[in-house]
Tab-separated table of C-alpha atoms and ligand atoms in Angstrom:
chain	number	residue	atom	x	y	z
A	1408	MET	CA	168.278	-96.973	68.969
A	1409	ASP	CA	166.767	-97.122	65.516
A	1410	TYR	CA	164.086	-99.776	65.904
A	1411	THR	CA	160.403	-99.970	65.095
A	1412	ILE	CA	158.451	-102.718	66.731
A	1413	ALA	CA	155.905	-104.607	64.634
A	1414	ASP	CA	152.321	-103.714	65.481
A	1415	ASN	CA	150.938	-105.812	68.317
A	1416	ALA	CA	154.283	-107.632	68.746
A	1417	LEU	CA	153.682	-108.017	72.485
A	1418	LYS	CA	150.168	-109.422	72.145
A	1419	ASP	CA	149.314	-112.024	74.813
A	1420	LYS	CA	152.430	-111.163	76.824
A	1421	VAL	CA	152.159	-110.264	80.503
A	1422	ILE	CA	154.759	-107.721	81.603
A	1423	LEU	CA	155.486	-106.380	85.073
A	1424	VAL	CA	156.836	-102.822	85.218
A	1425	THR	CA	158.160	-101.322	88.454
A	1426	GLY	CA	158.078	-97.572	88.925
A	1427	ALA	CA	155.108	-97.572	86.562
A	1428	GLY	CA	153.593	-94.450	88.086
A	1429	ASP	CA	156.144	-91.982	86.792
A	1430	GLY	CA	158.923	-91.184	84.368
A	1431	ILE	CA	160.381	-93.900	82.184
A	1432	GLY	CA	158.472	-96.754	83.872
A	1433	LYS	CA	155.144	-95.039	83.212
A	1434	GLN	CA	155.931	-94.539	79.531
A	1435	ALA	CA	157.259	-98.090	79.154
A	1436	ALA	CA	154.066	-99.513	80.648
A	1437	ILE	CA	151.957	-97.496	78.201
A	1438	SER	CA	154.203	-98.415	75.261
A	1439	TYR	CA	154.120	-102.133	76.103
A	1440	ALA	CA	150.333	-101.968	76.457
A	1441	GLU	CA	150.120	-100.191	73.105
A	1442	GLN	CA	151.783	-103.211	71.497
A	1443	GLY	CA	149.273	-105.620	72.989
A	1444	ALA	CA	150.797	-106.583	76.343
A	1445	THR	CA	148.862	-106.844	79.572
A	1446	VAL	CA	150.903	-104.761	81.962
A	1447	ILE	CA	151.149	-105.037	85.730
A	1448	LEU	CA	151.869	-101.631	87.215
A	1449	LEU	CA	153.990	-101.724	90.376
A	1450	GLY	CA	154.843	-98.621	92.397
A	1451	ARG	CA	154.421	-96.946	95.722
A	1452	THR	CA	152.038	-94.039	94.975
A	1453	VAL	CA	148.595	-95.390	94.143
A	1454	LYS	CA	147.366	-92.142	92.583
A	1455	LYS	CA	150.198	-92.175	90.065
A	1456	LEU	CA	149.613	-95.844	89.242
A	1457	GLU	CA	145.942	-95.069	88.709
A	1458	ALA	CA	146.870	-92.304	86.268
A	1459	THR	CA	148.940	-94.804	84.236
A	1460	TYR	CA	146.071	-97.300	84.447
A	1461	ASP	CA	143.596	-94.673	83.229
A	1462	ALA	CA	145.836	-93.671	80.311
A	1463	ILE	CA	146.063	-97.320	79.188
A	1464	GLU	CA	142.331	-97.884	79.592
A	1465	ALA	CA	141.408	-94.650	77.803
A	1466	ALA	CA	143.577	-95.692	74.847
A	1467	GLY	CA	141.657	-98.968	74.608
A	1468	PHE	CA	144.668	-101.201	75.343
A	1469	ALA	CA	144.428	-104.458	77.347
A	1470	GLN	CA	143.225	-103.898	80.897
A	1471	PRO	CA	146.222	-103.524	83.216
A	1472	ALA	CA	146.579	-104.425	86.901
A	1473	ILE	CA	147.961	-102.393	89.783
A	1474	VAL	CA	150.330	-103.635	92.497
A	1475	PRO	CA	150.838	-100.922	95.114
A	1476	LEU	CA	154.081	-101.737	96.908
A	1477	ASP	CA	156.737	-99.674	98.648
A	1478	MET	CA	159.967	-101.468	97.807
A	1479	LYS	CA	161.574	-99.861	100.835
A	1480	GLY	CA	159.609	-102.027	103.255
A	1481	ALA	CA	158.551	-104.946	101.071
A	1482	THR	CA	159.614	-108.408	102.201
A	1483	LYS	CA	160.502	-111.578	100.320
A	1484	GLN	CA	157.033	-112.915	101.223
A	1485	ASN	CA	155.369	-109.836	99.650
A	1486	TYR	CA	157.040	-110.668	96.333
A	1487	ILE	CA	156.165	-114.369	96.599
A	1488	ASP	CA	152.515	-113.426	97.266
A	1489	MET	CA	152.582	-110.995	94.332
A	1490	VAL	CA	153.808	-113.713	91.962
A	1491	GLU	CA	151.116	-116.110	93.213
A	1492	THR	CA	148.503	-113.471	92.457
A	1493	ILE	CA	149.956	-112.829	88.993
A	1494	GLU	CA	149.968	-116.555	88.214
A	1495	GLY	CA	146.432	-116.956	89.529
A	1496	GLN	CA	145.091	-113.960	87.633
A	1497	PHE	CA	147.021	-114.114	84.364
A	1498	GLY	CA	148.569	-117.591	84.324
A	1499	ARG	CA	151.897	-116.317	83.008
A	1500	LEU	CA	154.639	-113.719	83.121
A	1501	ASP	CA	156.817	-112.945	80.079
A	1502	GLY	CA	158.685	-109.810	81.038
A	1503	VAL	CA	159.844	-107.647	83.910
A	1504	LEU	CA	161.176	-104.104	83.639
A	1505	HIS	CA	162.865	-102.925	86.822
A	1506	SER	CA	162.545	-99.157	86.425
A	1507	ALA	CA	161.849	-98.026	90.015
A	1508	SER	CA	164.848	-96.488	91.731
A	1509	GLN	CA	165.683	-93.734	94.144
A	1510	LEU	CA	168.349	-91.113	93.597
A	1511	GLY	CA	169.069	-90.293	97.221
A	1512	VAL	CA	171.291	-87.314	97.851
A	1513	ILE	CA	174.096	-86.070	95.615
A	1514	SER	CA	176.810	-85.371	98.200
A	1515	PRO	CA	180.447	-85.916	99.087
A	1516	PHE	CA	181.205	-89.525	99.967
A	1517	GLU	CA	182.177	-88.648	103.526
A	1518	GLN	CA	178.761	-87.075	104.140
A	1519	ILE	CA	176.633	-90.026	103.060
A	1520	ASP	CA	174.597	-90.980	106.094
A	1521	GLU	CA	173.940	-94.596	106.928
A	1522	GLU	CA	170.171	-94.252	106.680
A	1523	THR	CA	170.339	-92.929	103.112
A	1524	TYR	CA	172.822	-95.641	102.158
A	1525	ASP	CA	170.583	-98.383	103.589
A	1526	GLU	CA	167.435	-97.031	101.946
A	1527	LEU	CA	169.008	-96.763	98.503
A	1528	MET	CA	170.585	-100.185	98.669
A	1529	GLN	CA	167.271	-101.604	99.874
A	1530	VAL	CA	165.160	-100.074	97.076
A	1531	ASN	CA	167.671	-100.089	94.211
A	1532	VAL	CA	169.360	-103.428	94.874
A	1533	LYS	CA	167.903	-105.742	97.535
A	1534	ALA	CA	164.267	-105.230	96.565
A	1535	GLN	CA	165.148	-105.983	92.933
A	1536	PHE	CA	167.093	-109.053	94.033
A	1537	LEU	CA	164.156	-110.394	96.090
A	1538	MET	CA	161.606	-109.576	93.399
A	1539	THR	CA	163.744	-111.207	90.721
A	1540	GLN	CA	164.114	-114.390	92.792
A	1541	ALA	CA	160.351	-114.505	93.216
A	1542	VAL	CA	159.454	-113.937	89.538
A	1543	LEU	CA	162.016	-116.285	87.997
A	1544	PRO	CA	160.049	-119.558	88.357
A	1545	LEU	CA	157.148	-117.981	86.446
A	1546	LEU	CA	159.401	-116.318	83.852
A	1547	ARG	CA	161.084	-119.673	83.195
A	1548	LYS	CA	157.711	-121.084	82.116
A	1549	SER	CA	157.519	-118.554	79.271
A	1550	ASP	CA	159.189	-119.609	76.023
A	1551	ASP	CA	160.361	-116.026	75.362
A	1552	ALA	CA	160.968	-114.115	78.590
A	1553	SER	CA	162.852	-110.870	79.085
A	1554	LEU	CA	164.152	-109.397	82.323
A	1555	ILE	CA	165.380	-105.802	82.093
A	1556	PHE	CA	167.293	-103.958	84.791
A	1557	THR	CA	167.931	-100.211	84.696
A	1558	SER	CA	171.452	-98.927	85.110
A	1559	SER	CA	173.013	-95.526	84.593
A	1560	THR	CA	176.184	-94.041	83.185
A	1561	VAL	CA	177.424	-93.906	86.802
A	1562	GLY	CA	176.698	-97.646	87.023
A	1563	HIS	CA	179.786	-98.503	85.001
A	1564	SER	CA	181.982	-95.476	85.576
A	1565	GLY	CA	182.063	-93.941	89.040
A	1566	ARG	CA	181.656	-90.185	89.402
A	1567	ALA	CA	182.312	-87.799	92.294
A	1568	PHE	CA	179.312	-87.097	94.549
A	1569	TRP	CA	177.072	-89.781	93.016
A	1570	GLY	CA	177.857	-92.035	96.018
A	1571	THR	CA	175.237	-94.571	96.936
A	1572	TYR	CA	173.233	-94.197	93.724
A	1573	ALA	CA	176.320	-95.015	91.642
A	1574	MET	CA	177.228	-97.935	93.896
A	1575	SER	CA	173.678	-99.278	93.649
A	1576	LYS	CA	173.827	-99.163	89.842
A	1577	PHE	CA	177.190	-101.001	89.785
A	1578	ALA	CA	175.463	-103.665	91.921
A	1579	THR	CA	172.524	-103.727	89.509
A	1580	GLU	CA	174.818	-104.341	86.548
A	1581	GLY	CA	176.591	-107.063	88.552
A	1582	MET	CA	173.284	-108.743	89.341
A	1583	MET	CA	172.287	-108.581	85.678
A	1584	GLN	CA	175.569	-110.123	84.517
A	1585	VAL	CA	175.561	-112.941	87.089
A	1586	LEU	CA	171.985	-113.836	86.278
A	1587	ALA	CA	172.440	-113.563	82.507
A	1588	ASP	CA	175.353	-115.999	82.693
A	1589	GLU	CA	173.396	-118.426	84.863
A	1590	LEU	CA	170.358	-118.308	82.590
A	1591	SER	CA	172.230	-118.352	79.291
A	1592	ASP	CA	170.810	-121.768	78.347
A	1593	THR	CA	167.236	-120.898	79.230
A	1594	SER	CA	164.367	-119.030	77.590
A	1595	VAL	CA	164.943	-116.066	79.935
A	1596	ARG	CA	167.227	-113.290	78.681
A	1597	VAL	CA	168.588	-110.729	81.127
A	1598	ASN	CA	169.834	-107.298	80.128
A	1599	ALA	CA	170.101	-103.734	81.392
A	1600	VAL	CA	169.274	-100.381	79.894
A	1601	ASN	CA	171.166	-97.175	80.486
A	1602	PRO	CA	168.500	-94.578	79.631
A	1603	GLY	CA	170.900	-91.622	79.445
A	1604	ALA	CA	169.727	-88.112	80.352
A	1605	THR	CA	165.933	-88.250	80.168
A	1606	ARG	CA	163.303	-85.660	81.074
A	1607	THR	CA	161.847	-87.026	84.336
A	1608	GLY	CA	161.449	-86.011	87.959
A	1609	MET	CA	164.590	-87.888	88.946
A	1610	ARG	CA	166.702	-86.092	86.354
A	1611	ALA	CA	165.296	-82.709	87.480
A	1612	LYS	CA	166.236	-83.544	91.065
A	1613	ALA	CA	169.792	-84.430	90.039
A	1614	TYR	CA	170.243	-81.397	87.744
A	1615	PRO	CA	167.913	-78.647	89.028
A	1616	ALA	CA	169.532	-75.888	86.952
A	1617	GLU	CA	169.330	-77.739	83.638
A	1618	ASP	CA	166.902	-76.782	80.873
A	1619	ALA	CA	164.767	-79.938	80.783
A	1620	MET	CA	163.513	-79.085	77.298
A	1621	THR	CA	166.952	-79.981	75.900
A	1622	LEU	CA	166.529	-83.585	77.089
A	1623	LYS	CA	165.025	-86.600	75.387
A	1624	THR	CA	161.630	-87.618	76.750
A	1625	PRO	CA	160.788	-91.105	78.010
A	1626	LEU	CA	158.847	-91.629	74.757
A	1627	ASP	CA	161.978	-90.821	72.707
A	1628	ILE	CA	163.926	-93.671	74.308
A	1629	MET	CA	161.187	-96.321	74.011
A	1630	PRO	CA	162.588	-98.106	70.917
A	1631	LEU	CA	165.233	-99.847	73.078
A	1632	TYR	CA	162.704	-100.746	75.790
A	1633	LEU	CA	160.405	-102.220	73.156
A	1634	TYR	CA	163.224	-104.051	71.372
A	1635	LEU	CA	164.318	-105.791	74.581
A	1636	MET	CA	160.782	-107.104	75.176
A	1637	ALA	CA	160.208	-108.060	71.525
A	1638	PRO	CA	161.054	-111.432	69.917
A	1639	GLU	CA	163.881	-109.838	67.871
A	1640	SER	CA	166.046	-109.557	71.005
A	1641	LYS	CA	165.660	-113.218	71.953
A	1642	SER	CA	169.381	-113.930	71.577
A	1643	VAL	CA	170.537	-110.743	73.367
A	1644	ASN	CA	171.725	-111.616	76.865
A	1645	GLY	CA	173.998	-110.062	79.494
A	1646	GLN	CA	174.209	-106.653	77.795
A	1647	CYS	CA	173.908	-103.169	79.245
A	1648	ILE	CA	172.663	-101.112	76.300
A	1649	ASP	CA	172.653	-97.310	76.040
A	1650	ALA	CA	169.316	-95.845	74.977
A	1651	GLN	CA	171.194	-92.710	73.856
A	1652	PRO	CA	174.615	-93.954	72.736
A	1653	LYS	CA	175.722	-90.629	71.260
A	1654	ARG	CA	175.113	-88.570	74.394
B	2674	NAP	N1	165.936	-89.954	84.036
B	2674	NAP	C1	167.215	-90.130	83.787
B	2674	NAP	O1	167.891	-89.236	83.243
B	2674	NAP	C2	167.890	-91.426	84.153
B	2674	NAP	C3	169.239	-91.597	83.788
B	2674	NAP	C4	169.873	-92.794	84.117
B	2674	NAP	C5	169.164	-93.790	84.775
B	2674	NAP	N2	167.858	-93.600	85.115
B	2674	NAP	C6	167.153	-94.709	85.784
B	2674	NAP	O2	165.927	-94.936	85.096
B	2674	NAP	C7	164.955	-95.471	86.003
B	2674	NAP	C8	163.702	-94.643	85.927
B	2674	NAP	O3	164.021	-93.328	86.388
B	2674	NAP	P1	163.087	-92.082	86.130
B	2674	NAP	O4	163.970	-91.002	85.657
B	2674	NAP	O5	161.904	-92.500	85.351
B	2674	NAP	O6	162.689	-91.729	87.631
B	2674	NAP	P2	161.337	-91.229	88.280
B	2674	NAP	O7	160.544	-90.410	87.318
B	2674	NAP	O8	161.723	-90.673	89.598
B	2674	NAP	O9	160.522	-92.578	88.488
B	2674	NAP	C9	160.976	-93.523	89.409
B	2674	NAP	C10	159.811	-94.388	89.812
B	2674	NAP	O10	160.273	-95.285	90.826
B	2674	NAP	C11	159.303	-95.344	91.849
B	2674	NAP	N3	159.887	-95.657	93.145
B	2674	NAP	C12	160.852	-94.984	93.805
B	2674	NAP	N4	161.041	-95.508	95.018
B	2674	NAP	C13	160.158	-96.553	95.119
B	2674	NAP	C14	159.864	-97.468	96.154
B	2674	NAP	N5	160.466	-97.407	97.343
B	2674	NAP	N6	158.913	-98.408	95.923
B	2674	NAP	C15	158.259	-98.467	94.737
B	2674	NAP	N7	158.491	-97.601	93.724
B	2674	NAP	C16	159.433	-96.647	93.931
B	2674	NAP	C17	158.736	-93.937	91.887
B	2674	NAP	O11	157.508	-93.951	92.558
B	2674	NAP	P3	156.852	-92.572	93.081
B	2674	NAP	O12	156.423	-91.878	91.839
B	2674	NAP	O13	155.715	-93.037	93.888
B	2674	NAP	O14	157.908	-91.848	93.813
B	2674	NAP	C18	158.657	-93.600	90.411
B	2674	NAP	O15	157.434	-94.034	89.860
B	2674	NAP	C19	165.626	-95.472	87.364
B	2674	NAP	O16	166.135	-96.753	87.620
B	2674	NAP	C20	166.766	-94.472	87.214
B	2674	NAP	O17	167.813	-94.746	88.104
B	2674	NAP	C21	167.207	-92.443	84.822
């Protein structure tokens, strides 16, 4: 996407980013902070979250917060408590980027084991559902709120061997569409991003033989992530947008 955000366009906004310790989520958190947002870094590996925190602090951006949470085991109450803490500490929430996801195993459909299926659906779908339910009351209080889910090319066109991951991304797009329709008359817009092939750990796991240097970096795809949090996208709702439409 060809978009340049105005300097400091996210000033005073509070944005929660899941999967903020690595890959696209890490870069998005830094990029949002660079434009003035206070970012809340959610993920399961504290060391990685601390590295994102340190990068934001070293750059002199607004002080972030860390929420260490394994979405595999997190309960509805955990998310409710998290939102209470966010409201108590920051008084508001203007954006959520759901970037955390697991890839699982690329395998023939008949070999998908139940445990892998359950774990992926838990992290990629149910955890996002529970977290979204919990954050919505606070998002509704913002006059310009943006909720972003993360899909994939296999989230709207099934592909052999992508099994549970693909199914979880179809569910993610479904959740986004249902919610966008329900919230169409509110100040909360709901969209999804399809990042396209991006140089991260997840991509390397899915395509171990690929030359990663041929891929776009998380920084390269940030214009779309910034656009969807910025005021210019206020009327965009219910869309799944490709960060790399020509790929
Ligand atoms: N990269 C691509 O080419 C590509 C293409 C299409 C879609 N996507 C989507 O883009 C999003 C970001 O992917 P990425 O490539 O940046 O992946 P990544 O580098 O593997 O990052 C994923 C992040 O999610 C976190 N996470 C995983 N399981 C979690 C759990 N149970 N609880 C809390 N956090 C958890 C990871 O934490 P840890 O670091 O602690 O493991 C990590 O920080 C995902 O939704 C992915 O499906 C990526």
